[in-house]
Amino acid sequence: MKVSVIGGSGYIGLVTGIGLASLGISVICADINISKIQGLNEDRLPIHEEGLSPLLAKAKRKKKIVFTTSLSSAIKQSNIIFIAVGTPLSPNGEADMSQVLSALRTIAEHMETPKTIVIKSTVPVGTHKLAHEIIKKHLKNKNLTYDLVSNPEFLREGSAVKDFLSPDRIVIGSDSKKAIKRLECLYKTFSVPKVITDPTSAEMIKYACNAYLATRLSFINEMSEICEKMDASILNVIEGMKYDKRIGGHYLNPGPGFGGPCLNKDLQSLIRFSTSHGANTEMLQSVITRNNRQIDRIIEYIIHNLKSKSFPSNPKITILGLSFKANTNDTRNSPTLKLLQSLKKINVKISVYDPVVKKLPDTLSTLVHHASNPYSAVENSSLCILMTEWDEFKSMDLQSIYNLMAQPHILDTRNILSHEMANQIGFYYKATGCKESTPNEIFENSNMPVIPRSYRKVM
Ligand code: UDX
């Protein structure tokens, strides 16, 4: 069994290719991106993903993986071809299918023996019908047979290797029994539920999962705002919810809103094709509206503090975390980038720090100063906003942060710091879904003998 992966230098293609190779399957990762393929041939990974580098080294050592820019030779040499190219969001909210369609055409034009074609890219429901049309139209030898499979991925950035090696389930959607057997054989080492279904349902499963996850996040983010208004703590509320077996505590952390290349894109695409088929998507639309509100709330908080607290007229604000979540260098659709975009309109100096992201798009890079660590980032700052839940931020020396800041004020959008510790040191501390605590208030309620530094006025 020989597998090729088209889009093999992209996020999903690379993890899938390296993952399959680590199981002992011969894999060809093919991609038209010359620099990424060249880098991979020289052992340079284009993404920051835990555990991927040793897996690649192992696959190369065992001669189970090759990287090439020749799609045609990859197609000719393999009997299972994965399509794992991107389906980015078009300006009109649809998934841009050009790379998928081009991959299907290329396969049809170059195949010389029967193939099993597996669509791993997230594609609008019903795409397999279009895929059949394209393959049939472009097949050079019309007598050649092929099977089509929808095999959606559920990899999370930052834990993609773990997710690949221990998936919760594997979804295989096809009208061909032979192709289903072949995929079951490919994935035989995984003793997890295999959901065998029709291709339309397989395509829909991916959208339903991402829509549900996004809904859960918008729900908890809305609960957080309500908690703040009612003087309740979202952390205590989650504690009381999570033991309910119907709910659980996972994927329920409030924050600056969901980002990344998938949830928002898939929701928009789902709304777009569902409404064009006459379905009502009112609830899904409000999930997006709620998500956008999370950044507005941070801006409202900053403006409120600029007006009511003794910030200097052009204060320095520090933002910690640029990637859309921890353990990835991906800034696509990152809440921090949205925040920076909005901050352009406000008269503030901005310093940023991220453990792995050292560069921002040109439109934003002129606006910010990149610090080399969190401590130099907060120097003389009037507000420190924690945007990403990197471990490095969880273990910061808060006393040093306090000493370095012009005004000891933290907005912890991810609830990653110890409220108690921040309180003891004397920060003005605000976490999503919790009431803001001011040093005086805290010390009245604390028996810790710490004298808080006064809220210094810096002009
Ligand atoms: C998601 C899906 O989880 C994955 O199955 C799919 O294949 C691709 O899209 P990913 O975008 O990599 O994966 O990350 P995920 O961990 O789902 O986080 C998405 C966003 O939600 C991030 O911005 C993250 O910070 C945010 N999030 C997640 C929260 O705000 N709170 C949480 O509890 C979990």
Short mmCIF file of C-alpha atoms and ligand atoms in Angstrom, two decimals:
data_model
loop_
_atom_site.label_atom_id
_atom_site.label_comp_id
_atom_site.label_asym_id
_atom_site.label_seq_id
_atom_site.Cartn_x
_atom_site.Cartn_y
_atom_site.Cartn_z
CA MET A 1 0.00 0.00 0.00
CA LYS A 2 1.54 3.33 -1.06
CA VAL A 3 -0.02 6.63 -0.07
CA SER A 4 0.50 10.07 -1.52
CA VAL A 5 -0.71 13.28 0.09
CA ILE A 6 -1.44 16.26 -2.12
CA GLY A 7 -0.98 19.40 -0.05
CA GLY A 8 1.64 17.42 1.83
CA SER A 9 3.52 20.43 3.13
CA GLY A 10 0.42 22.11 4.60
CA TYR A 11 -0.71 21.69 8.19
CA ILE A 12 -3.12 18.78 7.76
CA GLY A 13 -1.24 17.15 4.88
CA LEU A 14 2.06 17.19 6.71
CA VAL A 15 0.73 15.79 9.99
CA THR A 16 -1.26 13.14 8.10
CA GLY A 17 1.70 12.20 5.88
CA ILE A 18 4.22 12.02 8.70
CA GLY A 19 1.68 10.29 10.95
CA LEU A 20 0.94 7.55 8.38
CA ALA A 21 4.65 7.11 7.68
CA SER A 22 5.29 6.67 11.41
CA LEU A 23 2.89 3.70 11.27
CA GLY A 24 5.16 2.06 8.69
CA ILE A 25 3.18 3.07 5.58
CA SER A 26 5.14 4.40 2.57
CA VAL A 27 4.13 8.00 1.99
CA ILE A 28 4.87 10.60 -0.66
CA CYS A 29 4.05 14.15 0.43
CA ALA A 30 3.56 16.20 -2.73
CA ASP A 31 3.08 19.95 -2.84
CA ILE A 32 3.54 22.74 -5.35
CA ASN A 33 5.12 24.93 -2.63
CA ILE A 34 8.78 24.61 -3.65
CA SER A 35 10.32 26.33 -0.60
CA LYS A 36 8.36 24.23 1.92
CA ILE A 37 9.24 20.98 0.12
CA GLN A 38 12.88 22.03 -0.09
CA GLY A 39 12.83 22.84 3.63
CA LEU A 40 11.27 19.45 4.47
CA ASN A 41 13.93 17.68 2.40
CA GLU A 42 16.47 19.52 4.55
CA ASP A 43 14.59 18.54 7.77
CA ARG A 44 13.06 21.99 8.30
CA LEU A 45 9.42 21.89 9.39
CA PRO A 46 7.26 24.80 8.19
CA ILE A 47 5.08 24.62 11.34
CA HIS A 48 5.61 24.65 15.09
CA GLU A 49 3.95 21.44 16.24
CA GLU A 50 4.92 19.44 19.29
CA GLY A 51 6.21 15.94 18.55
CA LEU A 52 6.29 16.35 14.76
CA SER A 53 10.04 16.75 14.40
CA PRO A 54 11.02 13.40 16.02
CA LEU A 55 8.27 11.63 14.06
CA LEU A 56 9.64 13.08 10.81
CA ALA A 57 13.16 12.02 11.73
CA LYS A 58 11.94 8.48 12.47
CA ALA A 59 9.99 8.26 9.20
CA LYS A 60 13.01 9.48 7.23
CA ARG A 61 15.35 7.09 9.00
CA LYS A 62 13.06 4.19 8.10
CA LYS A 63 12.78 5.55 4.54
CA LYS A 64 8.99 5.71 4.80
CA ILE A 65 8.51 9.29 3.62
CA VAL A 66 9.62 11.41 0.67
CA PHE A 67 8.77 15.00 -0.23
CA THR A 68 8.34 16.12 -3.80
CA THR A 69 6.97 18.94 -5.91
CA SER A 70 6.08 16.48 -8.67
CA LEU A 71 2.39 15.79 -8.15
CA SER A 72 2.26 13.62 -11.28
CA SER A 73 4.93 11.18 -10.11
CA ALA A 74 3.34 10.98 -6.63
CA ILE A 75 -0.02 10.17 -8.24
CA LYS A 76 1.45 7.52 -10.53
CA GLN A 77 3.34 5.76 -7.73
CA SER A 78 0.53 5.52 -5.15
CA ASN A 79 -2.75 3.61 -4.92
CA ILE A 80 -4.30 5.80 -2.18
CA ILE A 81 -4.21 9.57 -2.75
CA PHE A 82 -5.15 11.99 0.03
CA ILE A 83 -6.23 15.50 -0.87
CA ALA A 84 -5.27 17.75 2.05
CA VAL A 85 -5.04 21.17 0.42
CA GLY A 86 -6.45 24.33 2.01
CA THR A 87 -10.00 25.59 1.57
CA PRO A 88 -9.60 29.19 2.83
CA LEU A 89 -12.49 31.58 3.28
CA SER A 90 -13.44 33.60 0.18
CA PRO A 91 -14.52 37.22 0.70
CA ASN A 92 -18.15 36.13 0.13
CA GLY A 93 -18.04 33.62 3.03
CA GLU A 94 -17.75 30.52 0.85
CA ALA A 95 -14.90 28.03 1.11
CA ASP A 96 -12.45 28.68 -1.71
CA MET A 97 -12.40 25.32 -3.48
CA SER A 98 -9.87 26.16 -6.18
CA GLN A 99 -7.04 24.06 -4.67
CA VAL A 100 -9.30 21.02 -4.17
CA LEU A 101 -10.65 21.23 -7.70
CA SER A 102 -7.17 21.64 -9.11
CA ALA A 103 -5.95 18.59 -7.14
CA LEU A 104 -8.86 16.49 -8.47
CA ARG A 105 -8.09 17.56 -12.06
CA THR A 106 -4.39 16.77 -11.64
CA ILE A 107 -5.17 13.31 -10.25
CA ALA A 108 -7.57 12.55 -13.13
CA GLU A 109 -5.04 13.73 -15.71
CA HIS A 110 -2.10 11.74 -14.35
CA MET A 111 -3.55 8.49 -12.98
CA GLU A 112 -2.58 5.41 -14.97
CA THR A 113 -3.91 2.72 -12.61
CA PRO A 114 -7.04 2.50 -10.36
CA LYS A 115 -6.91 4.82 -7.35
CA THR A 116 -8.66 5.42 -4.05
CA ILE A 117 -9.02 9.18 -3.73
CA VAL A 118 -9.54 10.41 -0.17
CA ILE A 119 -10.76 13.95 0.53
CA LYS A 120 -9.36 15.12 3.87
CA SER A 121 -9.71 18.85 3.23
CA THR A 122 -12.82 20.39 4.82
CA VAL A 123 -15.15 20.84 1.86
CA PRO A 124 -18.76 22.03 1.58
CA VAL A 125 -21.30 19.25 1.98
CA GLY A 126 -22.01 17.68 -1.40
CA THR A 127 -18.49 18.19 -2.78
CA HIS A 128 -18.03 14.47 -3.49
CA LYS A 129 -20.69 14.74 -6.24
CA LEU A 130 -18.76 17.58 -7.86
CA ALA A 131 -15.53 15.60 -7.38
CA HIS A 132 -16.97 12.68 -9.40
CA GLU A 133 -17.92 15.06 -12.22
CA ILE A 134 -14.44 16.60 -12.32
CA ILE A 135 -12.59 13.29 -12.25
CA LYS A 136 -14.79 11.80 -14.98
CA LYS A 137 -14.37 14.88 -17.15
CA HIS A 138 -10.55 14.98 -16.89
CA LEU A 139 -9.72 11.26 -16.89
CA LYS A 140 -7.35 10.60 -19.79
CA ASN A 141 -8.23 6.91 -19.93
CA LYS A 142 -11.99 6.71 -19.46
CA ASN A 143 -11.78 2.96 -18.69
CA LEU A 144 -9.78 3.58 -15.50
CA THR A 145 -11.66 3.03 -12.24
CA TYR A 146 -11.39 5.01 -9.01
CA ASP A 147 -13.16 5.26 -5.64
CA LEU A 148 -13.86 8.39 -3.69
CA VAL A 149 -13.80 8.64 0.12
CA SER A 150 -14.59 11.48 2.51
CA ASN A 151 -12.30 11.14 5.55
CA PRO A 152 -12.49 14.39 7.56
CA GLU A 153 -9.75 15.36 9.99
CA PHE A 154 -10.20 16.54 13.56
CA LEU A 155 -6.64 17.65 14.32
CA ARG A 156 -6.15 20.53 16.73
CA GLU A 157 -3.14 22.74 16.22
CA GLY A 158 -0.75 22.34 19.12
CA SER A 159 -1.82 18.74 19.72
CA ALA A 160 -2.15 17.54 16.13
CA VAL A 161 0.38 14.70 16.51
CA LYS A 162 -1.37 13.41 19.61
CA ASP A 163 -4.75 13.76 17.89
CA PHE A 164 -3.47 11.85 14.86
CA LEU A 165 -1.94 9.03 16.88
CA SER A 166 -4.85 8.69 19.33
CA PRO A 167 -7.98 9.91 17.56
CA ASP A 168 -11.38 9.78 19.26
CA ARG A 169 -12.85 8.17 16.12
CA ILE A 170 -12.20 7.82 12.41
CA VAL A 171 -14.92 8.82 9.95
CA ILE A 172 -14.97 7.05 6.59
CA GLY A 173 -17.68 8.09 4.13
CA SER A 174 -17.98 6.37 0.76
CA ASP A 175 -20.39 4.68 -1.61
CA SER A 176 -17.73 2.07 -2.38
CA LYS A 177 -17.42 -0.96 -0.07
CA LYS A 178 -13.99 -1.69 -1.56
CA ALA A 179 -12.72 1.81 -0.68
CA ILE A 180 -14.13 1.57 2.86
CA LYS A 181 -12.28 -1.74 3.37
CA ARG A 182 -9.08 -0.20 2.04
CA LEU A 183 -9.31 2.76 4.47
CA GLU A 184 -10.18 0.43 7.36
CA CYS A 185 -7.03 -1.51 6.50
CA LEU A 186 -4.97 1.70 6.33
CA TYR A 187 -6.16 2.68 9.81
CA LYS A 188 -6.09 -0.86 11.25
CA THR A 189 -3.63 0.04 14.04
CA PHE A 190 -6.17 2.42 15.59
CA SER A 191 -8.53 0.62 17.94
CA VAL A 192 -11.07 3.46 18.05
CA PRO A 193 -14.64 3.62 16.73
CA LYS A 194 -14.70 3.75 12.93
CA VAL A 195 -17.79 5.59 11.74
CA ILE A 196 -18.61 4.14 8.34
CA THR A 197 -21.15 6.26 6.54
CA ASP A 198 -22.28 7.80 3.28
CA PRO A 199 -20.05 10.58 1.87
CA THR A 200 -22.57 13.39 2.40
CA SER A 201 -22.93 12.58 6.10
CA ALA A 202 -19.15 12.28 6.47
CA GLU A 203 -18.73 15.77 5.03
CA MET A 204 -21.47 17.06 7.34
CA ILE A 205 -19.92 15.45 10.46
CA LYS A 206 -16.91 17.75 10.18
CA TYR A 207 -19.05 20.90 10.00
CA ALA A 208 -21.36 19.73 12.78
CA CYS A 209 -18.38 19.13 15.10
CA ASN A 210 -16.76 22.50 14.48
CA ALA A 211 -20.12 24.31 14.71
CA TYR A 212 -20.83 22.60 18.03
CA LEU A 213 -17.39 23.48 19.44
CA ALA A 214 -17.79 27.12 18.36
CA THR A 215 -21.29 27.22 19.89
CA ARG A 216 -19.95 25.90 23.19
CA LEU A 217 -17.32 28.65 23.25
CA SER A 218 -19.75 31.43 22.39
CA PHE A 219 -22.08 30.08 25.04
CA ILE A 220 -19.44 30.19 27.79
CA ASN A 221 -18.22 33.60 26.61
CA GLU A 222 -21.76 34.94 26.85
CA MET A 223 -22.15 33.37 30.31
CA SER A 224 -18.92 35.17 31.28
CA GLU A 225 -20.32 38.55 30.39
CA ILE A 226 -23.48 37.78 32.35
CA CYS A 227 -21.39 36.64 35.34
CA GLU A 228 -19.51 39.95 35.31
CA LYS A 229 -22.77 41.92 35.34
CA MET A 230 -24.19 39.78 38.15
CA ASP A 231 -21.00 39.68 40.27
CA ALA A 232 -20.70 35.92 39.85
CA SER A 233 -17.49 34.11 38.93
CA ILE A 234 -17.46 32.12 35.70
CA LEU A 235 -14.79 29.84 37.17
CA ASN A 236 -17.09 28.87 40.01
CA VAL A 237 -19.98 28.49 37.60
CA ILE A 238 -17.94 26.12 35.38
CA GLU A 239 -16.93 24.19 38.48
CA GLY A 240 -20.61 23.66 39.22
CA MET A 241 -21.44 22.75 35.62
CA LYS A 242 -18.64 20.35 34.79
CA TYR A 243 -19.71 17.46 37.03
CA ASP A 244 -22.94 17.20 35.09
CA LYS A 245 -22.11 14.27 32.82
CA ARG A 246 -24.23 15.74 30.06
CA ILE A 247 -22.01 18.84 30.02
CA GLY A 248 -18.45 18.09 31.21
CA GLY A 249 -15.74 20.68 31.81
CA HIS A 250 -13.74 20.33 28.60
CA TYR A 251 -13.67 23.00 25.89
CA LEU A 252 -15.37 25.48 28.15
CA ASN A 253 -12.64 28.03 28.89
CA PRO A 254 -13.84 31.58 28.32
CA GLY A 255 -11.48 33.88 26.49
CA PRO A 256 -10.98 36.49 23.78
CA GLY A 257 -13.07 34.44 21.35
CA PHE A 258 -12.19 31.52 19.12
CA GLY A 259 -9.61 32.10 16.41
CA GLY A 260 -7.52 30.00 14.09
CA PRO A 261 -7.98 28.86 10.53
CA CYS A 262 -10.92 26.50 11.11
CA LEU A 263 -13.81 27.32 13.44
CA ASN A 264 -14.78 30.68 11.98
CA LYS A 265 -14.13 29.64 8.38
CA ASP A 266 -16.14 26.43 8.72
CA LEU A 267 -19.02 28.22 10.46
CA GLN A 268 -19.18 30.85 7.71
CA SER A 269 -19.02 28.21 5.03
CA LEU A 270 -21.70 26.09 6.77
CA ILE A 271 -23.99 29.10 7.05
CA ARG A 272 -23.39 29.99 3.42
CA PHE A 273 -24.17 26.60 1.85
CA SER A 274 -26.97 25.83 4.32
CA THR A 275 -28.84 29.07 3.65
CA SER A 276 -28.39 28.62 -0.08
CA HIS A 277 -30.21 25.29 0.38
CA GLY A 278 -33.03 26.98 2.32
CA ALA A 279 -31.97 26.08 5.89
CA ASN A 280 -32.36 28.49 8.81
CA THR A 281 -29.01 29.24 10.49
CA GLU A 282 -30.06 31.97 12.94
CA MET A 283 -28.34 30.30 15.88
CA LEU A 284 -25.06 29.74 14.04
CA GLN A 285 -24.99 33.38 12.98
CA SER A 286 -25.35 34.50 16.58
CA VAL A 287 -22.39 32.27 17.51
CA ILE A 288 -20.25 34.41 15.19
CA THR A 289 -21.75 37.67 16.45
CA ARG A 290 -20.96 36.65 20.03
CA ASN A 291 -17.42 35.72 19.08
CA ASN A 292 -16.76 39.11 17.50
CA ARG A 293 -18.10 40.77 20.65
CA GLN A 294 -15.25 39.33 22.72
CA ILE A 295 -12.72 41.69 21.13
CA ASP A 296 -15.15 44.62 21.41
CA ARG A 297 -15.37 43.90 25.14
CA ILE A 298 -11.59 44.13 25.54
CA ILE A 299 -11.58 47.44 23.68
CA GLU A 300 -14.46 48.71 25.87
CA TYR A 301 -12.43 47.73 28.94
CA ILE A 302 -9.35 49.60 27.71
CA ILE A 303 -11.35 52.71 26.84
CA HIS A 304 -13.15 52.62 30.19
CA ASN A 305 -9.80 52.51 31.99
CA LEU A 306 -8.31 55.20 29.82
CA LYS A 307 -11.19 57.45 30.82
CA SER A 308 -11.68 56.59 34.46
CA LYS A 309 -8.29 55.56 35.81
CA SER A 310 -5.17 57.67 36.01
CA PHE A 311 -3.50 56.37 32.88
CA PRO A 312 -1.12 58.79 31.18
CA SER A 313 -2.43 60.42 28.01
CA ASN A 314 -0.53 58.09 25.66
CA PRO A 315 -0.07 54.99 27.83
CA LYS A 316 1.92 51.91 27.00
CA ILE A 317 -0.11 48.72 26.76
CA THR A 318 1.52 45.29 26.72
CA ILE A 319 0.02 42.36 24.89
CA LEU A 320 1.28 38.89 25.71
CA GLY A 321 0.52 36.21 23.11
CA LEU A 322 0.13 36.60 19.37
CA SER A 323 -0.78 33.10 18.17
CA PHE A 324 -4.47 32.17 18.13
CA LYS A 325 -3.85 29.76 21.00
CA ALA A 326 -0.87 28.26 22.84
CA ASN A 327 1.61 25.79 21.36
CA THR A 328 1.32 26.97 17.77
CA ASN A 329 2.97 29.70 15.71
CA ASP A 330 -0.23 30.18 13.73
CA THR A 331 -1.67 33.72 13.84
CA ARG A 332 -4.43 33.12 11.30
CA ASN A 333 -7.60 34.73 12.59
CA SER A 334 -5.87 35.30 15.92
CA PRO A 335 -7.89 37.32 18.48
CA THR A 336 -4.69 39.29 19.21
CA LEU A 337 -4.40 40.43 15.61
CA LYS A 338 -8.04 41.56 15.70
CA LEU A 339 -7.33 43.41 18.92
CA LEU A 340 -4.27 45.14 17.42
CA GLN A 341 -6.33 46.14 14.41
CA SER A 342 -8.90 47.81 16.71
CA LEU A 343 -6.20 49.42 18.85
CA LYS A 344 -4.99 51.33 15.78
CA LYS A 345 -7.81 53.79 16.46
CA ILE A 346 -6.75 54.41 20.07
CA ASN A 347 -3.83 56.59 21.14
CA VAL A 348 -1.66 54.01 22.91
CA LYS A 349 1.89 52.67 22.62
CA ILE A 350 1.93 48.89 22.26
CA SER A 351 4.58 46.33 23.08
CA VAL A 352 4.05 42.66 22.33
CA TYR A 353 5.70 39.39 23.18
CA ASP A 354 5.04 35.82 22.08
CA PRO A 355 7.25 32.80 22.78
CA VAL A 356 7.28 31.72 19.11
CA VAL A 357 5.65 34.37 16.90
CA LYS A 358 8.25 37.05 16.19
CA LYS A 359 6.71 38.69 13.16
CA LEU A 360 3.38 40.35 12.44
CA PRO A 361 1.74 41.28 9.12
CA ASP A 362 3.16 44.54 7.71
CA THR A 363 -0.07 46.44 8.42
CA LEU A 364 0.38 45.80 12.15
CA SER A 365 4.13 45.56 12.60
CA THR A 366 4.65 49.33 12.40
CA LEU A 367 2.22 49.75 15.28
CA VAL A 368 4.01 47.59 17.83
CA HIS A 369 7.33 47.05 19.50
CA HIS A 370 8.39 43.37 19.72
CA ALA A 371 9.93 42.65 23.11
CA SER A 372 12.33 39.77 23.65
CA ASN A 373 10.64 38.51 26.82
CA PRO A 374 7.54 39.25 28.94
CA TYR A 375 9.52 41.32 31.44
CA SER A 376 10.89 43.83 28.95
CA ALA A 377 7.45 43.88 27.32
CA VAL A 378 5.76 45.12 30.52
CA GLU A 379 8.39 47.73 31.43
CA ASN A 380 6.64 51.08 32.12
CA SER A 381 3.37 49.64 30.90
CA SER A 382 0.00 50.75 32.27
CA LEU A 383 -1.88 47.60 31.33
CA CYS A 384 -0.78 44.05 30.56
CA ILE A 385 -3.25 42.02 28.49
CA LEU A 386 -2.81 38.25 28.44
CA MET A 387 -4.22 36.96 25.17
CA THR A 388 -2.75 33.48 24.74
CA GLU A 389 -2.49 30.71 27.33
CA TRP A 390 1.21 29.87 26.85
CA ASP A 391 2.79 28.01 29.80
CA GLU A 392 5.51 30.70 29.89
CA PHE A 393 2.87 33.25 30.94
CA LYS A 394 1.38 30.96 33.57
CA SER A 395 4.74 30.71 35.33
CA MET A 396 5.84 34.37 35.07
CA ASP A 397 7.36 35.96 38.15
CA LEU A 398 4.44 38.23 38.99
CA GLN A 399 6.39 40.19 41.57
CA SER A 400 8.90 41.23 38.88
CA ILE A 401 6.06 42.09 36.52
CA TYR A 402 4.57 44.25 39.28
CA ASN A 403 7.88 46.00 39.90
CA LEU A 404 8.41 46.74 36.21
CA MET A 405 4.99 48.08 35.30
CA ALA A 406 4.13 51.78 35.51
CA GLN A 407 0.74 50.76 36.82
CA PRO A 408 0.12 47.25 38.14
CA HIS A 409 -2.87 46.33 36.05
CA ILE A 410 -3.55 42.99 34.34
CA LEU A 411 -6.34 41.93 32.02
CA ASP A 412 -6.19 38.15 31.93
CA THR A 413 -8.50 37.18 29.05
CA ARG A 414 -7.71 33.45 29.48
CA ASN A 415 -7.97 33.14 33.28
CA ILE A 416 -4.48 31.64 33.46
CA LEU A 417 -2.99 33.49 36.43
CA SER A 418 -3.67 32.78 40.06
CA HIS A 419 -6.21 35.37 41.15
CA GLU A 420 -5.00 34.95 44.70
CA MET A 421 -1.36 35.57 43.82
CA ALA A 422 -2.19 38.63 41.69
CA ASN A 423 -4.28 39.91 44.58
CA GLN A 424 -1.57 39.37 47.16
CA ILE A 425 1.05 41.17 45.09
CA GLY A 426 -1.27 44.12 44.62
CA PHE A 427 -2.39 44.10 41.01
CA TYR A 428 -5.56 45.56 39.67
CA TYR A 429 -6.63 42.26 38.18
CA LYS A 430 -9.42 41.52 35.74
CA ALA A 431 -10.11 38.07 34.33
CA THR A 432 -12.81 37.12 31.82
CA GLY A 433 -16.09 36.34 33.56
CA CYS A 434 -14.91 37.55 36.97
CA LYS A 435 -15.28 40.81 38.82
CA GLU A 436 -12.29 43.15 38.68
CA SER A 437 -10.33 43.15 41.91
CA THR A 438 -8.55 46.24 43.15
CA PRO A 439 -5.70 45.98 45.68
CA ASN A 440 -7.58 47.70 48.53
CA GLU A 441 -10.55 45.44 48.14
CA ILE A 442 -8.32 42.42 48.11
CA PHE A 443 -6.35 43.33 51.17
CA GLU A 444 -9.47 43.93 53.17
CA ASN A 445 -10.39 40.32 52.45
CA SER A 446 -6.94 38.90 52.92
CA ASN A 447 -4.85 38.24 55.97
CA MET A 448 -1.65 38.40 53.94
CA PRO A 449 0.66 41.12 55.32
CA VAL A 450 1.50 42.64 51.96
CA ILE A 451 1.38 46.36 51.40
CA PRO A 452 0.16 47.09 47.91
CA ARG A 453 1.98 49.61 45.79
CA SER A 454 -0.21 52.59 45.13
CA TYR A 455 -1.77 52.98 41.73
CA ARG A 456 0.90 55.35 40.46
CA LYS A 457 -0.01 58.23 38.29
CA VAL A 458 2.33 58.37 35.31
CA MET A 459 2.33 61.44 33.12
C1 UDX B 1 -10.31 23.10 15.64
C2 UDX B 1 -11.01 21.79 16.04
O1 UDX B 1 -10.87 21.60 17.43
C3 UDX B 1 -10.41 20.62 15.27
O2 UDX B 1 -11.10 19.43 15.57
C4 UDX B 1 -10.53 20.91 13.78
O3 UDX B 1 -10.00 19.88 13.01
C5 UDX B 1 -9.83 22.21 13.45
O4 UDX B 1 -10.39 23.28 14.24
P1 UDX B 1 -8.02 24.29 16.28
O5 UDX B 1 -8.59 25.47 15.57
O6 UDX B 1 -6.64 23.86 15.96
O7 UDX B 1 -8.95 23.01 16.05
O8 UDX B 1 -8.02 24.59 17.83
P2 UDX B 1 -9.03 24.46 19.06
O9 UDX B 1 -8.28 23.86 20.16
O10 UDX B 1 -10.31 23.83 18.68
O11 UDX B 1 -9.27 26.02 19.41
C6 UDX B 1 -9.96 26.89 18.55
C7 UDX B 1 -10.09 28.25 19.20
O12 UDX B 1 -10.95 28.19 20.35
C8 UDX B 1 -8.76 28.84 19.71
O13 UDX B 1 -8.73 30.22 19.45
C9 UDX B 1 -8.81 28.56 21.20
O14 UDX B 1 -8.04 29.47 21.95
C10 UDX B 1 -10.29 28.73 21.48
N1 UDX B 1 -10.71 27.97 22.68
C11 UDX B 1 -10.65 26.61 22.70
C12 UDX B 1 -11.19 28.66 23.78
O15 UDX B 1 -11.28 29.90 23.77
N2 UDX B 1 -11.59 27.95 24.88
C13 UDX B 1 -11.53 26.60 24.94
O16 UDX B 1 -11.93 26.02 25.97
C14 UDX B 1 -11.05 25.90 23.82
#
